[in-house]
């Protein structure tokens, strides 16, 4: 791509190979062009939701990317934090920030085998969205979480409805407790007009 990728490119992804290719291109500019330039505030909202639920470490950051959620959690004193992401290129950027104990390349649409399990918390910002991950991955995250683990996961609001997250969470009702939702803006007013008012549903619960 001649220009940096953007959210429209991300929503159009069709396969894990597409994801890796896009984020290989985007990794070097993600924090400046996207996070800063578009006012991407979802990582902060996810971290705030986790902290409000009295979350503690060890935490698994799902779709950790360049480590934006981990940055907020470490600033609040949460430790240790592990991260998993499909993109090695994004994880290399996260690693340079020094917020994580372990960073691992992995596909959360498949069962996970992680060295830090079981986790007392699971967080995710921007991974459950169009072109990325659907509700089927929730079970894999529950499988690596300890009893009582705090979950704070953002789901693009339109994706939540289109891909059946409501019924999927209902089907997991015997495995989760304290389920509640918050609507949050994905971007602040720096975002372009097409996405300035895009919303996410912050899904908060505990592993039963």
XYZ file of C-alpha atoms in Angstrom:
208
model
C 0.000 0.000 0.000
C 1.304 3.446 -0.846
C -0.382 5.022 2.200
C -0.648 3.768 5.752
C -3.529 1.318 6.256
C -6.663 2.522 8.001
C -9.702 1.112 9.750
C -11.465 0.427 6.442
C -8.584 -1.820 5.394
C -8.784 -3.608 8.749
C -12.539 -4.213 8.462
C -12.076 -5.699 4.975
C -9.726 -8.502 6.052
C -10.792 -12.017 5.073
C -8.154 -14.423 6.423
C -5.323 -14.746 8.967
C -2.876 -14.235 6.103
C -4.595 -10.943 5.257
C -4.333 -9.890 8.907
C -0.613 -10.617 9.062
C 0.058 -8.763 5.824
C -1.897 -5.688 6.874
C -0.290 -5.389 10.297
C 3.167 -5.996 8.889
C 2.617 -2.798 6.929
C 0.870 -0.943 9.757
C 3.036 -1.852 12.758
C 5.596 0.929 12.311
C 2.996 3.722 12.198
C 0.093 2.294 14.218
C 0.728 4.252 17.413
C 1.229 7.599 15.706
C -0.981 7.562 12.599
C -3.847 5.519 14.068
C -3.789 5.764 17.867
C -2.737 9.397 18.057
C -3.973 10.613 14.688
C -7.446 9.072 14.927
C -7.876 9.434 18.673
C -8.146 5.673 19.198
C -9.353 5.557 22.803
C -10.667 1.998 23.006
C -7.554 0.586 24.772
C -8.035 3.115 27.554
C -11.731 2.227 27.857
C -10.943 -1.496 28.083
C -8.310 -0.921 30.750
C -10.726 1.266 32.716
C -13.422 -1.420 32.552
C -10.976 -4.035 33.795
C -9.802 -1.853 36.671
C -13.386 -0.992 37.644
C -14.011 -4.717 38.037
C -11.098 -4.948 40.492
C -9.056 -6.870 37.954
C -5.588 -8.073 38.881
C -2.692 -9.954 37.339
C -1.656 -12.135 35.771
C -3.538 -10.720 32.775
C -3.745 -11.954 29.210
C -4.017 -9.157 26.640
C -5.749 -10.702 23.622
C -4.865 -9.121 20.299
C -2.230 -7.142 22.154
C -0.982 -5.417 19.009
C 1.512 -2.689 19.880
C 0.694 -2.949 23.581
C -1.724 -0.058 24.061
C -3.918 -1.801 26.656
C -0.869 -3.119 28.474
C 0.482 0.407 28.670
C -2.626 1.578 30.564
C -2.678 -1.467 32.829
C 0.969 -1.145 33.817
C 0.457 2.553 34.547
C -2.251 1.450 37.000
C 0.083 -1.060 38.668
C -1.254 -4.258 37.085
C 1.417 -6.949 36.704
C 2.311 -9.367 35.212
C 0.785 -8.970 31.766
C 1.150 -11.407 28.877
C 0.084 -10.679 25.317
C -0.991 -12.766 22.355
C -1.469 -11.526 18.804
C -1.497 -12.941 15.292
C 1.066 -10.374 14.113
C 4.739 -10.809 15.031
C 5.398 -7.324 13.668
C 2.948 -5.687 16.070
C 4.315 -7.717 18.979
C 7.834 -6.517 18.256
C 6.621 -2.962 18.785
C 4.875 -3.977 22.019
C 8.004 -5.711 23.258
C 10.046 -2.530 22.958
C 7.736 -0.794 25.443
C 8.662 -3.187 28.245
C 5.173 -3.635 29.724
C 4.789 -7.371 29.141
C 6.158 -10.491 30.802
C 5.615 -12.700 27.751
C 4.481 -11.933 24.206
C 3.340 -14.790 22.017
C 2.193 -15.101 18.417
C -1.047 -17.057 18.301
C -4.449 -17.428 16.699
C -7.214 -17.057 19.285
C -9.770 -18.613 16.942
C -8.065 -21.885 17.911
C -7.446 -23.431 21.355
C -4.591 -21.691 23.150
C -1.636 -23.235 24.920
C 0.022 -20.440 26.853
C 2.843 -20.619 29.366
C 1.220 -18.180 31.799
C -2.185 -19.787 32.288
C -4.457 -19.722 34.212
C -5.030 -15.984 34.093
C -6.758 -13.845 36.702
C -7.788 -11.391 33.998
C -8.377 -11.237 30.243
C -8.581 -8.000 28.267
C -8.997 -7.221 24.591
C -9.369 -4.015 22.573
C -10.093 -3.916 18.861
C -9.787 -7.644 18.187
C -13.455 -8.636 18.187
C -14.422 -6.624 15.133
C -15.124 -6.924 11.415
C -12.403 -8.786 9.534
C -10.877 -10.139 12.733
C -12.456 -12.394 15.387
C -15.998 -13.619 16.046
C -17.674 -14.940 19.210
C -16.382 -18.488 18.793
C -13.052 -17.429 20.302
C -14.627 -16.607 23.673
C -14.519 -20.247 24.734
C -10.776 -20.429 24.087
C -10.253 -17.448 26.385
C -12.373 -18.958 29.138
C -10.275 -22.110 28.890
C -7.090 -20.258 29.920
C -8.728 -18.157 32.656
C -8.824 -18.947 36.369
C -12.059 -19.187 38.343
C -13.262 -15.668 39.058
C -11.069 -14.118 36.354
C -12.172 -10.627 35.282
C -12.873 -10.157 31.556
C -13.008 -6.792 29.796
C -13.442 -7.269 26.061
C -14.456 -4.708 23.474
C -16.664 -5.764 20.574
C -17.421 -3.427 17.689
C -21.111 -2.615 18.249
C -22.205 -3.435 14.689
C -20.124 -6.624 14.740
C -21.757 -7.609 18.055
C -25.172 -7.709 16.408
C -24.150 -8.997 12.979
C -22.081 -11.925 14.246
C -24.341 -13.077 17.080
C -22.357 -12.198 20.192
C -25.563 -11.940 22.218
C -26.648 -15.558 21.640
C -23.036 -16.729 22.039
C -22.760 -15.114 25.462
C -26.119 -16.533 26.442
C -24.858 -20.004 25.496
C -21.916 -19.458 27.864
C -24.177 -18.459 30.767
C -23.166 -21.505 32.817
C -19.501 -20.496 32.528
C -19.676 -16.761 33.211
C -21.100 -14.508 35.926
C -21.681 -10.785 36.486
C -22.199 -10.118 32.782
C -22.778 -6.480 31.921
C -22.198 -4.113 29.024
C -21.103 -0.546 28.448
C -21.336 1.402 25.219
C -18.141 3.359 24.515
C -16.811 5.412 21.637
C -13.944 3.783 19.770
C -12.391 7.125 18.759
C -12.427 10.659 20.063
C -13.058 13.804 18.024
C -9.748 13.540 16.180
C -11.137 10.704 14.061
C -12.321 11.250 10.505
C -16.030 11.926 10.140
C -16.776 8.473 8.757
C -15.728 6.780 12.014
C -15.847 9.529 14.645
C -18.982 8.119 16.222
C -18.209 4.417 15.830
C -19.198 2.548 18.968
C -18.019 -0.560 20.771
C -19.768 -2.664 23.336
C -17.532 -3.270 26.335
C -18.356 -6.797 27.537
C -17.558 -7.301 31.216
C -17.896 -10.566 33.129
C -16.145 -13.090 35.353
C -15.209 -16.698 34.709
C -17.520 -18.818 36.859
